[in-house]
Amino acid sequence: MRQSDEKHILGTASTEILLWSSRRDLIAVSNSSGEVFLRRLSWSKVWKLSKRGEGVKVTAIVWRPDSVILAVGYSSGHVFLVDVESGEVVHTFNPCEEPITALSW
């Protein structure tokens, strides 16, 4: 992908995390603004999860093994579970006050 394509897709923010689904034709992408995009391998947009606050960054992303839920960890210590089909946050929790550094199912 050319740099100009990335700016068009993610705005002026840079890509931080890319994570492919092992079961579906999907890729989760976070940017330096704290947004998360779900895209098809053809790069068509499925949905966008808006940033969670000023200065809050996405620090970890993991697919549930069946690729139905995406877990997103933030620098604020929050974890959001997102329904892949709808882009809706189905559960949130705050296990700590420190940035989430890793997630695993």
Rosetta silent file (secondary structure, phi, psi, omega in degrees, C-alpha in Angstrom):
SEQUENCE: MRQSDEKHILGTASTEILLWSSRRDLIAVSNSSGEVFLRRLSWSKVWKLSKRGEGVKVTAIVWRPDSVILAVGYSSGHVFLVDVESGEVVHTFNPCEEPITALSW
SCORE:     score description
SCORE:     0.000 S_00000001
   1 L     0.000  135.581  177.650    0.000    0.000    0.000 S_00000001
   2 L   -76.593  153.569  179.132    1.329    3.441   -0.852 S_00000001
   3 H   -58.234  -38.730 -179.803    1.645    6.063    1.891 S_00000001
   4 H   -64.870  -34.367  176.432   -0.903    8.286    0.126 S_00000001
   5 H   -65.261  -40.861 -179.533   -3.437    5.422    0.198 S_00000001
   6 H   -62.019  -43.627  179.805   -2.906    5.021    3.933 S_00000001
   7 H   -63.444  -37.915  179.121   -3.576    8.709    4.568 S_00000001
   8 H   -65.292  -41.044 -176.088   -6.763    8.537    2.538 S_00000001
   9 H   -77.950  -42.080 -174.978   -8.018    5.501    4.443 S_00000001
  10 H  -105.890   13.265 -175.705   -6.901    6.453    7.966 S_00000001
  11 L    73.420 -144.421 -179.444   -6.991   10.237    7.666 S_00000001
  12 L   -91.591   -2.749 -179.337   -3.767   11.957    8.661 S_00000001
  13 L   -79.479  152.249  178.765   -3.031    9.434   11.438 S_00000001
  14 L   -92.211  156.488  178.531   -0.449    6.696   11.017 S_00000001
  15 E   -70.763  133.784  178.525   -1.115    2.976   11.297 S_00000001
  16 E  -108.252  -51.206 -176.883   -0.303    1.541   14.731 S_00000001
  17 E  -133.063  135.208  171.456   -1.627   -2.054   14.763 S_00000001
  18 E  -124.538  131.631 -179.667   -2.753   -4.392   11.943 S_00000001
  19 E  -142.422  117.189 -179.586   -4.253   -7.764   12.797 S_00000001
  20 E   -80.941  145.292  171.473   -5.642  -10.271   10.300 S_00000001
  21 L   -81.336  133.924  179.115   -8.493  -12.607   11.152 S_00000001
  22 L   -81.117  -12.561 -176.380   -7.474  -16.244   10.736 S_00000001
  23 L  -112.709  -16.082 -175.473  -11.066  -17.307    9.999 S_00000001
  24 L  -134.600  170.552 -179.563  -12.515  -14.481    7.914 S_00000001
  25 L   -88.465   52.334 -174.283  -11.475  -12.055    5.187 S_00000001
  26 E  -126.475  150.391  173.611  -11.072   -9.231    7.701 S_00000001
  27 E  -134.604  133.790  175.608   -8.277   -7.054    9.031 S_00000001
  28 E   -98.158  134.013 -177.116   -8.438   -4.816   12.105 S_00000001
  29 E  -131.363  128.874  171.918   -6.406   -1.607   11.885 S_00000001
  30 E  -111.741  153.232  178.963   -5.756    0.969   14.603 S_00000001
  31 E  -121.329  174.441 -175.598   -4.241    4.370   14.020 S_00000001
  32 L   -69.171  -10.584  175.858   -2.286    6.884   16.075 S_00000001
  33 L   -86.896   -7.031  179.876   -5.490    8.853   16.781 S_00000001
  34 L    92.659   12.772  177.405   -6.971    5.925   18.717 S_00000001
  35 L   -92.336  154.475  175.334   -9.491    4.842   16.081 S_00000001
  36 E  -124.357  132.092  177.731  -10.067    1.233   15.003 S_00000001
  37 E  -116.607  140.237  170.754  -11.165    0.293   11.494 S_00000001
  38 E  -110.674  127.551 -176.823  -12.417   -3.078   10.345 S_00000001
  39 E  -131.682  154.147  172.438  -11.784   -3.741    6.674 S_00000001
  40 E   -80.868  163.718  179.027  -12.197   -6.590    4.238 S_00000001
  41 L   -61.700  -24.094  174.399   -9.096   -7.933    2.500 S_00000001
  42 L   -74.401   -3.043  178.793  -10.284   -5.997   -0.562 S_00000001
  43 L    77.725   11.218  174.287   -9.786   -2.981    1.765 S_00000001
  44 L   -73.385  141.640 -175.888  -13.477   -2.016    1.751 S_00000001
  45 E   -76.729  132.511  174.853  -14.543   -0.503    5.067 S_00000001
  46 E   -96.535  -52.417  174.479  -16.812   -2.569    7.324 S_00000001
  47 E  -161.499  170.263  178.277  -16.954   -0.174   10.303 S_00000001
  48 E  -132.791  132.961  174.953  -14.986    2.365   12.337 S_00000001
  49 E  -102.202  118.357 -176.028  -14.710    2.575   16.124 S_00000001
  50 L   -66.985  160.970  179.166  -14.160    6.195   17.159 S_00000001
  51 L   -64.139  155.756 -172.161  -11.391    7.253   19.517 S_00000001
  52 L  -100.920   10.335  179.034  -12.114    6.927   23.234 S_00000001
  53 L   146.271  160.450 -179.345  -10.817   10.255   24.465 S_00000001
  54 L   -62.987  124.126  178.302   -8.093   12.792   23.958 S_00000001
  55 L    81.048   -1.446  179.044   -4.720   11.078   24.114 S_00000001
  56 L   -84.698  122.238 -177.469   -6.186    7.567   24.538 S_00000001
  57 L  -108.979  154.500  171.011   -4.396    5.139   22.215 S_00000001
  58 E   -80.256  125.922 -176.572   -5.138    1.598   21.119 S_00000001
  59 E  -114.869  -14.135  179.237   -2.421   -0.563   22.671 S_00000001
  60 E  -159.698  144.557  175.332   -3.590   -4.117   21.910 S_00000001
  61 E  -139.025  139.663  174.332   -6.034   -5.926   19.625 S_00000001
  62 E  -147.321  141.423  174.313   -6.947   -9.615   19.526 S_00000001
  63 E   -84.466  140.296  166.127   -9.541  -11.647   17.632 S_00000001
  64 L   -64.857  147.595 -174.979  -11.699  -14.144   19.483 S_00000001
  65 L   -52.147  -31.031  178.427  -10.798  -17.545   17.971 S_00000001
  66 L   -88.227    1.725  178.510  -14.065  -17.679   15.982 S_00000001
  67 L    60.840   26.989  178.059  -13.485  -14.082   14.725 S_00000001
  68 L   -94.594  -25.964 -179.987  -16.931  -12.964   15.905 S_00000001
  69 E  -126.381  140.489  174.487  -15.624  -10.569   18.587 S_00000001
  70 E  -113.451  125.671  175.656  -12.656   -8.201   18.492 S_00000001
  71 E   -96.468  131.840 -178.404  -11.078   -7.208   21.823 S_00000001
  72 E  -123.955  122.347  177.541   -9.457   -3.773   21.864 S_00000001
  73 E  -102.079  145.323 -174.863   -7.170   -2.647   24.705 S_00000001
  74 E  -122.054  161.237  177.921   -6.447    1.009   25.389 S_00000001
  75 L   -65.168  -17.529  178.523   -3.762    3.091   27.075 S_00000001
  76 L   -79.676   -8.022 -177.233   -6.411    4.070   29.664 S_00000001
  77 L    93.507    0.491  179.016   -6.562    0.468   30.936 S_00000001
  78 L   -86.398  152.597  172.192   -9.963   -0.213   29.357 S_00000001
  79 E  -127.415  129.710  176.823  -10.837   -3.213   27.190 S_00000001
  80 E  -113.079  133.950  172.578  -13.750   -3.096   24.731 S_00000001
  81 E  -102.453  122.429 -172.350  -15.294   -6.197   23.188 S_00000001
  82 E  -116.417  129.707  174.571  -16.707   -5.322   19.772 S_00000001
  83 E   -69.346  123.549 -174.501  -19.195   -7.327   17.709 S_00000001
  84 L   -67.643  -35.265 -178.408  -17.519   -7.794   14.333 S_00000001
  85 L   -68.836  -44.350 -172.989  -20.766   -7.803   12.334 S_00000001
  86 L  -100.180  -22.482 -174.499  -22.256   -4.600   13.754 S_00000001
  87 L    79.372    7.371  179.854  -19.254   -2.702   15.118 S_00000001
  88 L   -82.740  140.034  174.149  -21.153   -2.285   18.403 S_00000001
  89 E   -76.706  117.989 -176.729  -19.309   -2.438   21.715 S_00000001
  90 E   -97.252  -16.919  178.526  -20.938   -5.369   23.532 S_00000001
  91 E  -162.348  142.719  173.595  -18.919   -5.224   26.757 S_00000001
  92 E  -131.811  149.568  172.009  -16.366   -2.974   28.436 S_00000001
  93 E  -153.680  161.415 -176.074  -14.232   -3.454   31.497 S_00000001
  94 L  -128.846   84.127 -174.980  -11.321   -1.741   33.171 S_00000001
  95 L   -71.339  -16.591 -179.352   -8.999   -4.367   34.685 S_00000001
  96 L  -160.411  170.982  178.174   -6.296   -1.843   35.609 S_00000001
  97 L   -95.247   -4.871 -179.909   -5.309    1.816   35.518 S_00000001
  98 L   -95.476  161.046  177.057   -2.232    1.113   33.398 S_00000001
  99 L   -58.269  141.699  173.602   -2.146    0.703   29.601 S_00000001
 100 L   -73.998  122.784 -176.930   -3.219   -2.698   28.311 S_00000001
 101 L  -103.938  -19.405  179.188   -0.055   -4.174   26.793 S_00000001
 102 L  -157.663  147.726  175.603   -1.309   -7.575   25.606 S_00000001
 103 L  -133.741  147.199  177.626   -4.581   -9.440   25.105 S_00000001
 104 L  -153.025  146.854  175.007   -5.218  -13.122   24.490 S_00000001
 105 L   -93.889    0.000    0.000   -8.249  -15.427   24.298 S_00000001
